[in-house]
Coordinates of C-alpha atoms in Angstrom, one line a residue:
Chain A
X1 CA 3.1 -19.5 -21.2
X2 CA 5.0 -16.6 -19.9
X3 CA 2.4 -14.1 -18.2
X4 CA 2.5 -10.4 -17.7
X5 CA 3.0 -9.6 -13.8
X6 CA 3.6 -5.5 -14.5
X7 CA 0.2 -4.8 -13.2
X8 CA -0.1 -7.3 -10.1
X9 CA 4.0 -6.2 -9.5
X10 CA 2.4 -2.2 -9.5
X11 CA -0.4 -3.2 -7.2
X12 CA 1.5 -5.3 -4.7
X13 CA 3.8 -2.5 -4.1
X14 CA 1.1 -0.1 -2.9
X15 CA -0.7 -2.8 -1.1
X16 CA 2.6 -3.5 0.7
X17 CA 2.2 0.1 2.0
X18 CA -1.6 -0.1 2.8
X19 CA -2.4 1.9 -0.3
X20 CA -4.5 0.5 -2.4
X21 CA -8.1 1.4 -2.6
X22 CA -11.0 1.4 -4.8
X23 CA -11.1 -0.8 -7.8
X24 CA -7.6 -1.6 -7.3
X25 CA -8.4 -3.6 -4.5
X26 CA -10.7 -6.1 -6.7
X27 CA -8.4 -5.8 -9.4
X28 CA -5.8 -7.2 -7.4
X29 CA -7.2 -9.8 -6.5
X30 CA -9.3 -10.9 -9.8
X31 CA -5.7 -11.2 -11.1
X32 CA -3.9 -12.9 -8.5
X33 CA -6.8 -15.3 -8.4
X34 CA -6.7 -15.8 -12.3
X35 CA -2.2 -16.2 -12.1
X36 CA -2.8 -19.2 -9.0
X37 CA -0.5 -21.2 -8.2
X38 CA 1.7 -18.3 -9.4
X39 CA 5.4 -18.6 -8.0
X40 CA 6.1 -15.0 -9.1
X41 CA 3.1 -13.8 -7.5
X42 CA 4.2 -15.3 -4.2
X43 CA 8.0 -13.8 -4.5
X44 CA 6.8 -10.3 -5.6
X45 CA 4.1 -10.4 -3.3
X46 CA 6.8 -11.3 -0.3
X47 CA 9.6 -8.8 -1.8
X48 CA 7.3 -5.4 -1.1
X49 CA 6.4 -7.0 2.4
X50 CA 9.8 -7.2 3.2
X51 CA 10.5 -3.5 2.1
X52 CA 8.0 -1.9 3.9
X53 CA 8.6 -3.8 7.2
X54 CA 12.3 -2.7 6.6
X55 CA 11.0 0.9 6.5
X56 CA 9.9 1.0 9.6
X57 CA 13.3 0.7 10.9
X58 CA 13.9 4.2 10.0
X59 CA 12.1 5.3 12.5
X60 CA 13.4 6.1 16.0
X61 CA 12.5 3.8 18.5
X62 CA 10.0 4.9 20.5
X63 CA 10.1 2.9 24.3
X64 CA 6.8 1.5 25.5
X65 CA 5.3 2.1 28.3
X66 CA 6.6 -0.3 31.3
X67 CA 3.9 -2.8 32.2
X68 CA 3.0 -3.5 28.6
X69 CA 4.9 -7.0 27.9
X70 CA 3.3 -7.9 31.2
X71 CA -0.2 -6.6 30.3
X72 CA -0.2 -8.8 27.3
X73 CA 1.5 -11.8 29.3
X74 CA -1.3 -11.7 31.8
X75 CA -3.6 -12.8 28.7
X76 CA -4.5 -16.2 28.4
X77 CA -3.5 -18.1 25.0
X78 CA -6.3 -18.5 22.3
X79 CA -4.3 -20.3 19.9
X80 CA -6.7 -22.6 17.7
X81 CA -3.1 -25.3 17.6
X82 CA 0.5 -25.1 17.8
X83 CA 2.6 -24.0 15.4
X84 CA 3.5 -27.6 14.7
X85 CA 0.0 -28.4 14.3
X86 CA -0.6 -25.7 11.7
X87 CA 2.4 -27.1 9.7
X88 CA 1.0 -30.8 9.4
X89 CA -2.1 -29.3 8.7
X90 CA -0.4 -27.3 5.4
X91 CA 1.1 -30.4 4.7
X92 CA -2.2 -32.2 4.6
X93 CA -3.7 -29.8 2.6
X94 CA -0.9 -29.3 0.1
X95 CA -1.7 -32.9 -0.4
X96 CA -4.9 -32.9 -1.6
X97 CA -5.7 -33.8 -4.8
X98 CA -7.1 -30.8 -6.9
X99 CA -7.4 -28.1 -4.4
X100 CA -5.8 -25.0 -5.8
X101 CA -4.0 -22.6 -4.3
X102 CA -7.3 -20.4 -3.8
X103 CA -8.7 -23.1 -2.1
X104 CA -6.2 -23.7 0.4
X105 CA -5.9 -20.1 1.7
X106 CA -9.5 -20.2 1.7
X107 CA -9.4 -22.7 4.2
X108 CA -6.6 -21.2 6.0
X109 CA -8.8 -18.0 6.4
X110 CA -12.2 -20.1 7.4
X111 CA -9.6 -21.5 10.2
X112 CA -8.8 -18.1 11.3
X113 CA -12.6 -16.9 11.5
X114 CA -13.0 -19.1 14.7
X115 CA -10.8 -17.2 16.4
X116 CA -13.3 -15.6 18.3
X117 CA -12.9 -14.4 22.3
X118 CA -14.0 -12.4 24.7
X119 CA -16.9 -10.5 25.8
X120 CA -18.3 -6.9 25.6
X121 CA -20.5 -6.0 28.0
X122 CA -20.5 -2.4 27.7
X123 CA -22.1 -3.3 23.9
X124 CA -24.3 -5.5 24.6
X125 CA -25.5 -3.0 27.5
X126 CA -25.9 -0.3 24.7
X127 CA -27.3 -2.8 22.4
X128 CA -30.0 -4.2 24.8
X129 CA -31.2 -0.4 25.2
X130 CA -31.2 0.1 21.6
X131 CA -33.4 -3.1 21.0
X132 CA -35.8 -2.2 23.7
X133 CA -36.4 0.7 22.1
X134 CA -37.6 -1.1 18.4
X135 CA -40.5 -3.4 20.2
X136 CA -41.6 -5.9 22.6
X137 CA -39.6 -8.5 20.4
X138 CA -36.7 -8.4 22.2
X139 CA -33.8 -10.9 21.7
X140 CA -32.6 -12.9 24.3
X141 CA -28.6 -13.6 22.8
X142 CA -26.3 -10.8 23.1
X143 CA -23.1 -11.6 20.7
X144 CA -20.6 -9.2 20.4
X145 CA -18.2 -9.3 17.8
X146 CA -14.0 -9.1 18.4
X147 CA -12.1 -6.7 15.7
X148 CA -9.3 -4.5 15.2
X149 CA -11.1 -1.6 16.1
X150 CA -14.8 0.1 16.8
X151 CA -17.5 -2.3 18.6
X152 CA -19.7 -4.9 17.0
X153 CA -22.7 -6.8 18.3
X154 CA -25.6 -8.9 17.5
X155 CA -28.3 -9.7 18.7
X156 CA -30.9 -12.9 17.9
X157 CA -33.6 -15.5 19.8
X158 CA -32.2 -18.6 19.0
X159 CA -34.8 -20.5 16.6
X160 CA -36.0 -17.8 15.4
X161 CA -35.2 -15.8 12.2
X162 CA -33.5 -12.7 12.1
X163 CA -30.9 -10.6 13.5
X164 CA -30.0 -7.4 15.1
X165 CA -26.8 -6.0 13.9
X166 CA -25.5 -3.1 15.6
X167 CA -21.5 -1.1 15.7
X168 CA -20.0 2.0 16.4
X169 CA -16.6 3.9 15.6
X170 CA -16.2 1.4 12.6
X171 CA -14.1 2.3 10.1
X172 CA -15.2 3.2 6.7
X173 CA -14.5 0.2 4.5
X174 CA -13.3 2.6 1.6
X175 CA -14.9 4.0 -1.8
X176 CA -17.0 1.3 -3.2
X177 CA -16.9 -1.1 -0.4
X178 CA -18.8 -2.4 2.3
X179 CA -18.9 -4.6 4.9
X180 CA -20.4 -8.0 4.6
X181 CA -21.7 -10.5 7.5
X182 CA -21.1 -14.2 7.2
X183 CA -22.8 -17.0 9.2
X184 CA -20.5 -20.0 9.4
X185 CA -22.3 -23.2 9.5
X186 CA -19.8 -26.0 9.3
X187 CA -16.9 -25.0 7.4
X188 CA -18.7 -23.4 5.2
X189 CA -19.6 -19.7 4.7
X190 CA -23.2 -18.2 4.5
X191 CA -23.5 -15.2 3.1
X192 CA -26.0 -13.1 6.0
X193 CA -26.2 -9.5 4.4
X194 CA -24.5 -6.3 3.1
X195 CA -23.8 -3.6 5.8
X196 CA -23.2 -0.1 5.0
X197 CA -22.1 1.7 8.4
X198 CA -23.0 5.8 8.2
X199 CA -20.5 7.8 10.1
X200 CA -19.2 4.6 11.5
X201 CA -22.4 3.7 13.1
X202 CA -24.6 0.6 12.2
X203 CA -27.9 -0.5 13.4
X204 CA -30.1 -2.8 11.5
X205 CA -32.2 -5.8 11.3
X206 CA -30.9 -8.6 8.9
X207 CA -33.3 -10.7 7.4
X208 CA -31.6 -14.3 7.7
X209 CA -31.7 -17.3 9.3
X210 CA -29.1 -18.5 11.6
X211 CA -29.7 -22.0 11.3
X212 CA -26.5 -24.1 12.8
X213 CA -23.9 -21.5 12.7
X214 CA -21.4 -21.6 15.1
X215 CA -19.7 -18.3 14.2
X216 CA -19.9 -15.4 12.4
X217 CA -17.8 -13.0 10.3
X218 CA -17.5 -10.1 9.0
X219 CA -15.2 -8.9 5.6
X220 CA -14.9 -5.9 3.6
X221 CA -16.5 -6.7 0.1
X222 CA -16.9 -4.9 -2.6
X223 CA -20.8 -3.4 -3.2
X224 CA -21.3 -6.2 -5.4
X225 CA -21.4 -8.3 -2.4
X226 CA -19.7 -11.3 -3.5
X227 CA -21.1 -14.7 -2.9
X228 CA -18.1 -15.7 -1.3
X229 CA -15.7 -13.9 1.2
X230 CA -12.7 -12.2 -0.7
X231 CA -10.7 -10.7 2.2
X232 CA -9.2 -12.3 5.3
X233 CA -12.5 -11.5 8.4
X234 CA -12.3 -7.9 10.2
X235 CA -14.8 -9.2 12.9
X236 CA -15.6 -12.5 14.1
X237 CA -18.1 -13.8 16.7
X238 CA -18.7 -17.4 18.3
X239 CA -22.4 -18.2 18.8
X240 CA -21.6 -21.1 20.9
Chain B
X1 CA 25.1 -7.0 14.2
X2 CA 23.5 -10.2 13.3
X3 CA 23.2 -11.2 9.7
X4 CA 19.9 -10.7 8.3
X5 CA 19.6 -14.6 8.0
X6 CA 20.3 -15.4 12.0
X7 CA 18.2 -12.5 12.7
X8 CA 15.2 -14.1 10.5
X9 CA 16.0 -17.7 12.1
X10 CA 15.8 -16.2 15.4
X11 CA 12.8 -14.7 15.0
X12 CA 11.3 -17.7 13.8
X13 CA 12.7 -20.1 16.6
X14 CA 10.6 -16.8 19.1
X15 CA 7.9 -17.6 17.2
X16 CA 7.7 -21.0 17.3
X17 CA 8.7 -20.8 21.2
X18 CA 6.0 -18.5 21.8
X19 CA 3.5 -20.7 20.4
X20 CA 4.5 -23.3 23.2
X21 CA 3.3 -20.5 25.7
X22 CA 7.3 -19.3 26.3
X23 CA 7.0 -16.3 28.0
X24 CA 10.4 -15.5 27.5
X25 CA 10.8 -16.0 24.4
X26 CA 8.2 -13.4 23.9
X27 CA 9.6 -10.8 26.1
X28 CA 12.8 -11.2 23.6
X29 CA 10.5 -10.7 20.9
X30 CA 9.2 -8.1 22.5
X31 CA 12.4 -5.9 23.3
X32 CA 13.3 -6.8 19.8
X33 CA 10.5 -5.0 18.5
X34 CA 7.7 -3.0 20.5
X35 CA 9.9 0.3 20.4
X36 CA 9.9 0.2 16.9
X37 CA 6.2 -0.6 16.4
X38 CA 5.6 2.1 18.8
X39 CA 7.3 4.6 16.3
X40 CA 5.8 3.4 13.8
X41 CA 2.2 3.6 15.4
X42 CA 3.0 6.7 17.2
X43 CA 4.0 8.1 13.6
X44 CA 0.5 7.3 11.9
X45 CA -1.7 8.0 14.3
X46 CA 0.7 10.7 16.6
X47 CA -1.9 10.2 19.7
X48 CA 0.3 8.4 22.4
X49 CA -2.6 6.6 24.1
X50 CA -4.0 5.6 20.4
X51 CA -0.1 4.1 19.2
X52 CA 0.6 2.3 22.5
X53 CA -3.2 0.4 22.2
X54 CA -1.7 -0.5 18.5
X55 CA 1.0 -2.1 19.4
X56 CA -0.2 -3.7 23.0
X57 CA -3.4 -5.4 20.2
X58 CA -0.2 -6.4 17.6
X59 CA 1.6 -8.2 20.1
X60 CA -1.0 -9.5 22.2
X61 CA -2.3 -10.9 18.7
X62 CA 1.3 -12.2 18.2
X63 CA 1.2 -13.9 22.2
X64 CA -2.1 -15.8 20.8
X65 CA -2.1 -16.2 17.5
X66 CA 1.4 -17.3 16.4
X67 CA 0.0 -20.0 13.9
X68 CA -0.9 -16.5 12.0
X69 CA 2.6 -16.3 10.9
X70 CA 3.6 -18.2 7.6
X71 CA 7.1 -17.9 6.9
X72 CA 6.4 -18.2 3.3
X73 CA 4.9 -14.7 3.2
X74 CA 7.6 -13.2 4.8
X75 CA 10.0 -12.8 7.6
X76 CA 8.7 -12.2 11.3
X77 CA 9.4 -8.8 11.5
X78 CA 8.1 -7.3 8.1
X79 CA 4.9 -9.4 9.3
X80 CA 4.9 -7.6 12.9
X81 CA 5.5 -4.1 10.9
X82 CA 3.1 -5.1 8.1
X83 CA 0.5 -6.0 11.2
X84 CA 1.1 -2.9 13.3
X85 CA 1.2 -0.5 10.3
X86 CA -2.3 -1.9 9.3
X87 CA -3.7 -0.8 12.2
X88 CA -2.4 2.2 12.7
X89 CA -3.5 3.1 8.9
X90 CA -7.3 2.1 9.7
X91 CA -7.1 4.1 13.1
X92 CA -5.7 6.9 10.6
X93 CA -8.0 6.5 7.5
X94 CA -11.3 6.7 10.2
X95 CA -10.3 9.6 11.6
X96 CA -9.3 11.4 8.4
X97 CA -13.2 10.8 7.9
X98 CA -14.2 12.2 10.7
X99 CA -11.7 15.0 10.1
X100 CA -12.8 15.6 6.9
X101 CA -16.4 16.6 8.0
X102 CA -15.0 19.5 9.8
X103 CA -12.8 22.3 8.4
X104 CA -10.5 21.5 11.0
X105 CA -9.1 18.8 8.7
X106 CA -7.8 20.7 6.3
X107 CA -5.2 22.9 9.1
X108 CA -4.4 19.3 10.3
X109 CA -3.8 17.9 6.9
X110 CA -1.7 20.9 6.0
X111 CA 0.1 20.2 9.4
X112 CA 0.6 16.7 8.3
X113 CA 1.9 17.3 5.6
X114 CA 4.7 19.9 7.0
X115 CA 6.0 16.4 8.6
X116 CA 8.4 14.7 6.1
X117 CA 10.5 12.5 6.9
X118 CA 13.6 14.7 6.9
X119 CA 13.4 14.8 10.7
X120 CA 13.9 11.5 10.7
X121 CA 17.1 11.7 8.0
X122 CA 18.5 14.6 10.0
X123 CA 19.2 12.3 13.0
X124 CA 22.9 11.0 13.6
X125 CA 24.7 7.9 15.0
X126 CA 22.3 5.3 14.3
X127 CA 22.1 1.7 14.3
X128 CA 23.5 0.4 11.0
X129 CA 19.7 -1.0 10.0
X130 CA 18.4 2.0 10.6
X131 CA 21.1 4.5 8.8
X132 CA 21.2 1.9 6.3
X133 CA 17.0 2.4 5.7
X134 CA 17.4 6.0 5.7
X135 CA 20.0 6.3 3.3
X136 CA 17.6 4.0 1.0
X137 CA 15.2 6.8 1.6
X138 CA 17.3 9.4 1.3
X139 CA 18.6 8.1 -2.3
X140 CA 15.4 7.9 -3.8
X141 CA 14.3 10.8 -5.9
X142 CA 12.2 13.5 -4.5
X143 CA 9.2 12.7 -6.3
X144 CA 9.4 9.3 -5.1
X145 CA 10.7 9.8 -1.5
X146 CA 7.2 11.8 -1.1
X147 CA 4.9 9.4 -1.9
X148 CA 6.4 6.6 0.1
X149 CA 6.2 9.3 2.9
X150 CA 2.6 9.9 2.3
X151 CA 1.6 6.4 2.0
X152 CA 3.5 4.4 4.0
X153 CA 4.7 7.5 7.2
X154 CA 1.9 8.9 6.5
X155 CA -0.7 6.3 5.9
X156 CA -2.4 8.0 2.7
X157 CA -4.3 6.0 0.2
X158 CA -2.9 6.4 -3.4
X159 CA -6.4 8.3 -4.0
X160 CA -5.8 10.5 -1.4
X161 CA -2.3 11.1 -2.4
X162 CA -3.4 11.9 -6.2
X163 CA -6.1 14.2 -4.6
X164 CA -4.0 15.9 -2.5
X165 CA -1.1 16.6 -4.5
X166 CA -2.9 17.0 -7.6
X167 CA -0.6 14.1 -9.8
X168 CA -3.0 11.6 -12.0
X169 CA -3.6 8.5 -10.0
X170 CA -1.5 6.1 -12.5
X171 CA 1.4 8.4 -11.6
X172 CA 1.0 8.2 -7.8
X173 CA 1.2 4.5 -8.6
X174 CA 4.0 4.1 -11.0
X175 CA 6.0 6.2 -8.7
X176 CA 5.4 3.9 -5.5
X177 CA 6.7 1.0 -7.8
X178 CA 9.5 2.6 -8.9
X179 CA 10.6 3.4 -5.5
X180 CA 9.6 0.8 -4.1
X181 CA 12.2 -1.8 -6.8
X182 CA 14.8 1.1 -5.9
X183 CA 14.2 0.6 -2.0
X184 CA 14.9 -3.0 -2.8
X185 CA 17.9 -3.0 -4.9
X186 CA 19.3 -0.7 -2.8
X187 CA 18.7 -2.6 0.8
X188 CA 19.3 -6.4 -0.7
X189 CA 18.9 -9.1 1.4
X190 CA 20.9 -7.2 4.1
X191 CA 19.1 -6.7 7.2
X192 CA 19.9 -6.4 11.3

C-alpha cells in the first residue's frame, strides 16, 4: 500500500526548525506513530535535520569564551554505557520478536530518563522555606530535578503519599500543552499528575504515591494528559 | 576541504572517542564546532552570557552523553546544531512570554524583526560551506527566505509567524516546506 507522507513531509520540515506548535505537534506524531516502521518517515525525517543543521553554517563564527572546553572537561562522565554498549543493546532490541518500532524508541527514551545528576541546593533551600510555610507536615526528601532550563524540585517523606512539586523560570510548554510528571518504577512509567506552571512558576501538592520509583520525569503532553509519555523527558530526577 | 562524507566519518570516530572519555578527541570536536553553536545561540537569544551557557550545556551534554547520538537520525553535526538550536529556541520562546506581558515586547519584536539575515549574506570571503549555505538562502524566494529567517534565525513558531505577519497558518507552513525541499536540492549531499 503506497501511503501519503505530504502532511508528515510538511510537518517534519517545520519541526526540523523548532516550529511546530499546537495541534501540529500531536498531529505529528499520531501519524508517525500510525506510518511505523515507516522507511520514508525515517529518510524525510533525517533529510530536514540535515538542512537545518547545515543552516547554521551560515552564520559567522562566533569564538567562545577561553576556559570553556576546559570547564566542560573538568566534568565528570555520566554516561549510562559506552557507545559500543548502546549498539549491542539496539541490536538486541532490533531482535525481538514483535516489538515495533514505537516500542523500541520507547525504550530508548525510558533509558535516557535515568540520566539523572547533580544537585540543587539553592532549590531545595527555596523549596524547604516554601514547605515550611504550608504546615507542620514537612517532608524530609529534597529532590531536585536536572533540565534544560528553569529549576525543578520535589519534595516527599518517604512512605508516605504525596508530593510537593515546585519550579521556577520554566518555560511555557506551548498553546494546549502542559507538563506531565512521571514516577518510574521499574522500567515502567507511572503517570504522577498534570502540571500547569503560571508565569513559569509551579507550586503544588500531587496526590500520588511513590511507591518503588527510582526516578522521575517530566514531558510536555498535551492537556489530554496521555496515559503514556509522548515526548522524549525535559526533567528528570533520581530518588535513589 | 574535506568531503562531506570524511567530514561525517570523522565526526563519528570524535564521537565514538569521546565516549571512551578522550579528551582530545573532544577538544577537536570542540574547535570543530563551538564557534558556530555560539552564533547560532548568540543569534536566538543575542544575550552573550545566555548563548555561551547554551553551548557550554550542548557540549557538556555531548562530553557525557554520547550514546545520545544515533547516526541513523542524522550526521553529528546537524544533531549538535539541532541540539544547540533547541535550546536556544526555548530560552527564546520563554522570554518572548515574559516580553509579551509588557509593551516593551512589541519595540523589541519590531527590532527583531529589522534583523534579517541579509547581514549575514552581505559578508565576503567565506569558507566554501558557509558561502555555499548562504547562496542556498540567498536563492530562495523572498517569501520563503523570510520565514526560514523567522523560524529557524529567529526562533518563531509557525503561529507566531502567521500572527505576526498576518499570512494564514497553512501558508506559513507550505512555504517552510517549499524552501526547505529547495534548501535541499540546492545543497545535495555536499557538505565541509
Amino acid at each position: 500500500m503506497i501511503r501519503d507522507h505530504s502532511l508528515i513531509d510538511e510537518l517534519l520540515a517545520i519541526q526540523a526548525l523548532d516550529g511546530l506548535d499546537g495541534d501540529d505537534e500531536t498531529t505529528l506524531d499520531r501519524e508517525l506513530a500510525a506510518h511505523r516502521p515507516c522507511e520514508e518517515c525515517d529518510r524525510l525525517q533525517v533529510e530536514h535535520a540535515e538542512v537545518a543543521g547545515r543552516l547554521a553554517f551560515a552564520l559567522d563564527p562566533l569564538p567562545v569564551p577561553a576556559g570553556m572546553v576546559d570547564r566542560i572537561l573538568a566534568e565528570p562522565q555520566r554516561r549510562e554505557a559506552a557507545p559500543q554498549d548502546a549498539v549491542a543493546r539496539d541490536e538486541v532490541a532490533r531482535d525481538e520478536v514483535g516489538r515495533d518500532e514505537v516500542g523500541r524508541r520507547r525504550d530508548a527514551r525510558l533509558r535516557r530518563w535515568q540520566a539523572a545528576t547533580g544537585v540543587a541546593a539553592a532549590i531545595a533551600l527555596l523549596l524547604a522555606i516554601v514547605l515550611v510555610t504550608r504546615g507542620p507536615a514537612v517532608p524530609d526528601r529534597f529532590v531536585p530535578f536536572q533540565g534544560a532550563s528553569g529549576e525543578l524540585a520535589m519534595a516527599y517523606t518517604p512512605g508516605e503519599p504525596g508530593v510537593y512539586v515546585w519550579g521556577d523560570g520554566l518555560p511555557d510548554p506551548g498553546p494546549g500543552k502542559v507538563y506531565e510528571l512521571w514516577m518510574f518504577q521499574g522500567g515502567t512509567p507511572i503517570r504522577g499528575a498534570c502540571l500547569t506552571p503560571a508565569d513559569g512558576s509551579l507550586a503544588t501538592f500531587v496526590d500520588t504515591d511513590l511507591g518503588s520509583s527510582e526516578s522521575m520525569a517530566v514531558t510536555v503532553e498535551s492537556e489530554a494528559c496521555p496515559a503514556a509519555p509522548t515526548t522524549e523527558p525535559v526533567y528528570t530526577a533520581e530518588l535513589s | 576541504m574535506e568531503p562531506a562524507e570524511q567530514v561525517a566519518s570523522r565526526d563519528e570516530d570524535l564521537i565514538r572517542r569521546i565516549g571512551t572519555g578522550d579528551d582530545g578527541a573532544f577538544r577537536e570536536l570542540f574547535s570543530r564546532y563551538a564557534s558556530v553553536a555560539h552564533a547560532l545561540a548568540f543569534r536566538l537569544v543575542r544575550q552573550a552570557q545566555l548563548a555561551e551557557e547554551i553551548v557550554q550545556e550542548a557540549f557538556l551534554a555531548v562530553w557525557r552523553h554520547t550514546e545520545r547520538y544515533d547516526r541513523s537520525r542524522g550526521s553529528v553535526r546537524s544533531w549538535l546544531m539541532g541540539t544547540v538550536h533547541h535550546r536556544a529556541v526555548d530560552a527564546v520562546r520563554r522570554e518572548q512570554a515574559q516580553r509579551r506581558r509588557s509593551e516593551d515586547a512589541i519595540l523589541l519584536q519590531a527590532g527583531a524583526a529589522e534583523d534579517p539575515i541579509d547581514d549575514v549574506l552581505a559578508a565576503i570571503d567565506l569558507p566554501a560551506e558557509r558561502r555555499a549555505v548562504r547562496e542556498a538562502l540567498a536563492d530562495l524566494p523572498d517569501e520563503q527566505r523570510d520565514v526560514i529567517e523567522r523560524m529557524y534565525f529567529g526562533g518563531e513558531s509557525q503561529s507566531r509567524i502567521a500572527e505576526l505577519t498576518g499570512l494564514p497558518l497553512g501558508t506559513v507552513k507550505s512555504r517552510t516546506l517549499l524552501a526547505m525541499r529547495r534548501l535541499r536540492d540546492r545543497l545535495g549531499a555536499t557538505g565541509p
